[in-house]
CSV table of C-alpha atoms and ligand atoms in Angstrom, one decimal:
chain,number,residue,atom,x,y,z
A,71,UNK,CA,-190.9,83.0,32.3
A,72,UNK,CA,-192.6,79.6,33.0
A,73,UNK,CA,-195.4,79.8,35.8
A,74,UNK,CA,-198.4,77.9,37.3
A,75,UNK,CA,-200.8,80.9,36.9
A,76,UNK,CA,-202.7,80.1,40.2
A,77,UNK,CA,-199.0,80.4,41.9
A,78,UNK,CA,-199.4,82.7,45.2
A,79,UNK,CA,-198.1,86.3,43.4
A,80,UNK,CA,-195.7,87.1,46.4
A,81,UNK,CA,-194.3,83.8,46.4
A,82,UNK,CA,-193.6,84.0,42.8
A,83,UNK,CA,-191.6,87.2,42.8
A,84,UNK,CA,-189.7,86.3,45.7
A,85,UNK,CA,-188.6,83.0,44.0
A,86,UNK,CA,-187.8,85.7,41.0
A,87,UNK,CA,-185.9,87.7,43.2
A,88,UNK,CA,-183.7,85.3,45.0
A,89,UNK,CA,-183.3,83.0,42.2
A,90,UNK,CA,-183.7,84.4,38.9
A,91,UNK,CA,-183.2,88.2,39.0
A,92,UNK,CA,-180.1,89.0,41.4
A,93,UNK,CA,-178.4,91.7,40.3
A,94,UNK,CA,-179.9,95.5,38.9
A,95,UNK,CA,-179.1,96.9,35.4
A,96,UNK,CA,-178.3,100.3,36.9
A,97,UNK,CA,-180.0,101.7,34.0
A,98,UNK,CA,-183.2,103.6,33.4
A,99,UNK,CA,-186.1,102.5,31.0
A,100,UNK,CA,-185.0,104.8,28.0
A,101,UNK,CA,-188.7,105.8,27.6
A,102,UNK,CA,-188.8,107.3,30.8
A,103,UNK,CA,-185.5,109.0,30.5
A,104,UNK,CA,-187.2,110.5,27.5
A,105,UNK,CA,-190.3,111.3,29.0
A,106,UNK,CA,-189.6,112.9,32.4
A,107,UNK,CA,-186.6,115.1,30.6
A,108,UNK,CA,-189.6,117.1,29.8
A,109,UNK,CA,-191.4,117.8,32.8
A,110,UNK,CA,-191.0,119.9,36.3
A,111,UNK,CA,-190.0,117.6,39.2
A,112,UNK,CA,-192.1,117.2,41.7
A,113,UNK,CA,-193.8,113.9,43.4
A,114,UNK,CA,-193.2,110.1,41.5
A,115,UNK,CA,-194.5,107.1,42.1
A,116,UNK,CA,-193.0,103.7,40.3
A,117,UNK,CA,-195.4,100.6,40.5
A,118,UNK,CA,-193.5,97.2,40.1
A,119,UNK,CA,-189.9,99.3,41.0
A,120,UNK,CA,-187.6,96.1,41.0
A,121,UNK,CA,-184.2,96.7,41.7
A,122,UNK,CA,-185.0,100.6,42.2
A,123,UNK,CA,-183.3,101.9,38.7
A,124,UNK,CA,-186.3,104.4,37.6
A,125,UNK,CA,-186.7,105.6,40.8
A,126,UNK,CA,-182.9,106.0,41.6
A,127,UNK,CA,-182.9,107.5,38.4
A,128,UNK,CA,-186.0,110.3,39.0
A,129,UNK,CA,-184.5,110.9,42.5
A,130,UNK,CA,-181.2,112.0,40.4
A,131,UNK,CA,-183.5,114.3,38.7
A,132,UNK,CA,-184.9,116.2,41.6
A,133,UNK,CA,-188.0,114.1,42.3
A,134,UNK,CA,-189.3,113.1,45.7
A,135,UNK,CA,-189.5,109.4,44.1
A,136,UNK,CA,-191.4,106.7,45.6
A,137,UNK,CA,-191.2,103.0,44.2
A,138,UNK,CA,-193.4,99.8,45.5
A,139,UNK,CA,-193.1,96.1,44.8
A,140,UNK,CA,-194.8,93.2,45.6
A,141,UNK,CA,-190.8,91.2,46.3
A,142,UNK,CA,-189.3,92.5,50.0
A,143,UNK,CA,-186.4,91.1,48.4
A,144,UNK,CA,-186.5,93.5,45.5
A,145,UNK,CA,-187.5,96.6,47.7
A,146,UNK,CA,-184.6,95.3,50.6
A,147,UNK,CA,-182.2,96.2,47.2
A,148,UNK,CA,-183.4,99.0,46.0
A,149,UNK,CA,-183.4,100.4,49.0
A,150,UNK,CA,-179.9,99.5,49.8
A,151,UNK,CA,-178.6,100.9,46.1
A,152,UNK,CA,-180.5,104.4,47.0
A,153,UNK,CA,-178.3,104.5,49.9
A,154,UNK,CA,-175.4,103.7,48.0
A,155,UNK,CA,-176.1,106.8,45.8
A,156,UNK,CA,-176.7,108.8,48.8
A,157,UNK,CA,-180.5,109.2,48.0
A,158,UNK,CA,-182.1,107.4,50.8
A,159,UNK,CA,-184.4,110.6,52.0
A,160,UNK,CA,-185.3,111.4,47.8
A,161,UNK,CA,-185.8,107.7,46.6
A,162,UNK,CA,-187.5,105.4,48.9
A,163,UNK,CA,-189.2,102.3,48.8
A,164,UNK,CA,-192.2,100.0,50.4
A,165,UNK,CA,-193.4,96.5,50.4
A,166,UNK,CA,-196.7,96.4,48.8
A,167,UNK,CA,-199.2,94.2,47.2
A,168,UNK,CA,-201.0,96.2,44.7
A,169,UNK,CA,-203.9,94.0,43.9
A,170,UNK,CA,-204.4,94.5,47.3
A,171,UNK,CA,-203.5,98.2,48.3
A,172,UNK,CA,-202.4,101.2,46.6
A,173,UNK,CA,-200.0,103.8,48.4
A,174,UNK,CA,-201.5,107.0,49.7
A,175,UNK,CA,-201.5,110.4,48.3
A,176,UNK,CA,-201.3,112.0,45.0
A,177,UNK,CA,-198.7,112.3,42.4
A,178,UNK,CA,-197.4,114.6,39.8
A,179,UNK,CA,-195.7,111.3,37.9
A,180,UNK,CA,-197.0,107.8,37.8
A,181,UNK,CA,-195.6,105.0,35.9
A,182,UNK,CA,-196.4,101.4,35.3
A,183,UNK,CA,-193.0,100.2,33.5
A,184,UNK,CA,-193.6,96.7,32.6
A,185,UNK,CA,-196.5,95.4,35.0
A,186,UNK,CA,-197.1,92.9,33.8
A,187,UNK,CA,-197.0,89.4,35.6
A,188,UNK,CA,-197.2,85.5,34.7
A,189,UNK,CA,-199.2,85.0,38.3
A,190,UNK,CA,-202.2,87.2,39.2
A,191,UNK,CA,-202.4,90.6,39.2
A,192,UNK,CA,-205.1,93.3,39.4
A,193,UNK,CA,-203.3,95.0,36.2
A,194,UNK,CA,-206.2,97.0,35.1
A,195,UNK,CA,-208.0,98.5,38.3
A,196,UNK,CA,-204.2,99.1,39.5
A,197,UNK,CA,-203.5,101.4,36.6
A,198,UNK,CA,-207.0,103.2,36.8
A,199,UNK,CA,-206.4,103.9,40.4
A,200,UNK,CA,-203.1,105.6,39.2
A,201,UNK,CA,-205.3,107.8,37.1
A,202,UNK,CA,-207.2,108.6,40.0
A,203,UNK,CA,-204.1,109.4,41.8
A,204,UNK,CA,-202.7,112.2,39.6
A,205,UNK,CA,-202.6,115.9,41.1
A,206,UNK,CA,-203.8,118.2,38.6
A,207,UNK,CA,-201.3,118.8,35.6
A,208,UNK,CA,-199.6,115.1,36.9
A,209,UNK,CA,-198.8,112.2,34.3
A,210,UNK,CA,-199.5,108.4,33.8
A,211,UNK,CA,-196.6,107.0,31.9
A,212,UNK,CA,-197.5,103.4,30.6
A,213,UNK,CA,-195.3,100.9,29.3
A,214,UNK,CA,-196.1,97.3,28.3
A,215,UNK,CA,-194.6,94.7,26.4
A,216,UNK,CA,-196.6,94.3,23.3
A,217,UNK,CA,-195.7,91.1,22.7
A,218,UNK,CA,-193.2,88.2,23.7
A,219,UNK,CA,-189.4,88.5,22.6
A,220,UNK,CA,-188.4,86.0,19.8
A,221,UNK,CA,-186.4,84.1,22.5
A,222,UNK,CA,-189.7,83.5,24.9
A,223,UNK,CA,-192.2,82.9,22.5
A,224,UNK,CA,-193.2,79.5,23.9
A,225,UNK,CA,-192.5,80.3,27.6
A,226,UNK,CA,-194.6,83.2,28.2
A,227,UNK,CA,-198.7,83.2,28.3
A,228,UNK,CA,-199.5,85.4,25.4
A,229,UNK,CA,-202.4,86.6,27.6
A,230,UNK,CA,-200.4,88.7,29.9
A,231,UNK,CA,-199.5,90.8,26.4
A,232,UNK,CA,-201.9,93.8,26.5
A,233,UNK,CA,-203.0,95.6,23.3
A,234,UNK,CA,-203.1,99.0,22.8
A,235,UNK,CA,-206.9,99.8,23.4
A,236,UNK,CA,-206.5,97.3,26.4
A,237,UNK,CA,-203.8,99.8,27.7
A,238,UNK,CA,-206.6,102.8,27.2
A,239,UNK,CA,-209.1,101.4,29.0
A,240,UNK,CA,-207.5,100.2,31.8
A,241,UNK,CA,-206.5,104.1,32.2
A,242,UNK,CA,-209.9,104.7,32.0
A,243,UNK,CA,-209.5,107.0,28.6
A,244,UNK,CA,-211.9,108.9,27.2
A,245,UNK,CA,-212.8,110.6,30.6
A,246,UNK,CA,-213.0,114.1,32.0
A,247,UNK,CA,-210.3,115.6,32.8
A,248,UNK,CA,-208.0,113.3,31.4
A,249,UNK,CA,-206.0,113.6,28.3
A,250,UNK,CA,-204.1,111.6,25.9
A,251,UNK,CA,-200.7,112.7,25.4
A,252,UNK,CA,-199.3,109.9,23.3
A,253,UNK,CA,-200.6,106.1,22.7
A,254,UNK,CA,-197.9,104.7,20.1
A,255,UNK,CA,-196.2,101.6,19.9
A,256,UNK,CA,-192.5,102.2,20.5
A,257,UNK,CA,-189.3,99.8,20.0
A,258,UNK,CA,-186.1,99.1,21.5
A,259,UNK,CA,-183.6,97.0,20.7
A,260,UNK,CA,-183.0,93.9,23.0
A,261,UNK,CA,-181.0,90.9,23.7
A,262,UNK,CA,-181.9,87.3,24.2
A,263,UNK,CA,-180.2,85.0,26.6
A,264,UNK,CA,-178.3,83.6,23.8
A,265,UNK,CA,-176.8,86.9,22.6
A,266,UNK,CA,-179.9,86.9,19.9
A,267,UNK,CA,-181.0,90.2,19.1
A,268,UNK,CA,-184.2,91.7,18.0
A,269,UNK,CA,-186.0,94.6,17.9
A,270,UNK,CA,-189.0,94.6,21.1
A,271,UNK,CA,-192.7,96.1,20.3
A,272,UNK,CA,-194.0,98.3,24.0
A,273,UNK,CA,-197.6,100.1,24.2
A,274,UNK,CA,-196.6,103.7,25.5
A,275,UNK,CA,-199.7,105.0,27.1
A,276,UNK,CA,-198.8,108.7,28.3
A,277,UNK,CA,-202.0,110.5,29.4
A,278,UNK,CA,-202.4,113.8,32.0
A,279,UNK,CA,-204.6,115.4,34.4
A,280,UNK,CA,-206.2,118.4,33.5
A,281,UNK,CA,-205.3,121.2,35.8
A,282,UNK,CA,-208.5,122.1,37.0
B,78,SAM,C1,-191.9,92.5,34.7
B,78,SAM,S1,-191.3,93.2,36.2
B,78,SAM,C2,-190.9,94.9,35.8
B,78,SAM,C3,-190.1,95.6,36.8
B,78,SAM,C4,-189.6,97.0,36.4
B,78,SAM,N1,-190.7,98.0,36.5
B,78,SAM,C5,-188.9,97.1,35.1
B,78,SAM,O1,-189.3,97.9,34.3
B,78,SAM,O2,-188.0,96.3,34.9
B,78,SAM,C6,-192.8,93.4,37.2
B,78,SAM,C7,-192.6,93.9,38.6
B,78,SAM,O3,-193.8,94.0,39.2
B,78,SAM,C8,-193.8,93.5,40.5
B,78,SAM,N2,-195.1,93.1,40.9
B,78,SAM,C9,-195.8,92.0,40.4
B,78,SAM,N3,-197.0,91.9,41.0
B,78,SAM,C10,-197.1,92.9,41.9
B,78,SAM,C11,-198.1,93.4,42.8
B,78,SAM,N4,-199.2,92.7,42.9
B,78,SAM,N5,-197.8,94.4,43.5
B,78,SAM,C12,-196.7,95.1,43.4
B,78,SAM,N6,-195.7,94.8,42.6
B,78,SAM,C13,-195.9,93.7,41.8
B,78,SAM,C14,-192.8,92.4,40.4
B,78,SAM,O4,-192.2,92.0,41.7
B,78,SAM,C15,-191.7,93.0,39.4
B,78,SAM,O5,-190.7,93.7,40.1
């Protein structure tokens, strides 16, 4: 992804949206899939939510699922495939500008799937106020790219790669009442616009909220 790092963020992903990305996988992030099997349903919240997948995906498994993205173009989509689904009232979706604003209320699951952006974005403070947001017992699910795919090297800014201890303290680790489930680097495999494929390197940064 080739960018002019001063480019206005909304601006960017709406040029993304209409021009790059037009169509959804349909598919949730496997590490999510994973994750989530594992835990009650209850309230989610998706920063960065695209095309809607996760969230589609959490509302399928009985979570009141909430997703936000800076593209109206993006959230106009998602919201349209949660209606296609029939999931309209269990996965909905706003505008929002998250350097700016965060959305109101607490959460029992919050996850940052790939937020990571060429143009500028408030990455760090965004996922700490996630932390903030957790109800007691509630997760922060973290996945990053940990570095670029074979196929991008030269076209993507190494610095929007984050390491691992980046990933921990921009969730704001070690802290009371916060605990570290899992901080591993996982891999899945991908494939390049050329049919290449490789095996990708993501930071998983799972931490919870002590119940109190
Ligand atoms: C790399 S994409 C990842 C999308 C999706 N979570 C996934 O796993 O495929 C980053 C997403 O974050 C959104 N985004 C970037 N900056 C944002 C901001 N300031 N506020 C809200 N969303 C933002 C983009 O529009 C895009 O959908």
């Amino acid at each position: 992804m080739i960018a002019d790092p001063h480019q206005d963020p909304t601006a960017f992903w709406e040029e993304f949206y209409l021009t790059k990305r037009t169509t959804s996988s349909g598919r949730a992030t496997a590490a999510l899939m994973r994750i989530a099997a594992g835990l009650t349903p209850g309230r989610a919240l998706d920063l960065g939510a695209s095309h809607g997948d996760d969230v589609i995906w959490l509302a399928q498994q009985g979570w009141q699922a909430y997703g936000c993205d800076i593209s109206e173009t993006a959230v106009a989509r998602a919201r349209a495939r949660a209606a296609d689904h029939g999931l309209e009232h269990h996965a909905k979706f706003e505008r929002c500008d998250l350097s700016v604003a965060f959305p109101q209320g607490e959460f029992d699951l919050i996850t940052a799937l790939y937020l990571q952006s060429p143009v500028a974005l408030a990455r760090a403070a965004i996922i700490r106020q996630a932390a903030g947001r957790l109800r007691p017992g509630g997760h922060l699910l973290v996945l990053s790219h940990a570095a670029p795919p074979p196929w991008s090297l030269e076209a993507t800014p190494s610095t929007i790669f984050p390491t691992m201890a980046g990933e921990l303290a921009a969730v704001g680790v070690p802290a009371p009442g916060l605990k570290v489930i899992a901080a591993e680097i996982v891999t899945r495999p991908g494939r390049g616009p050329n049919g290449t494929e490789a095996m990708l390197e993501d930071n998983l940064v799972l931490v919870q909220r002590c119940l109190v």
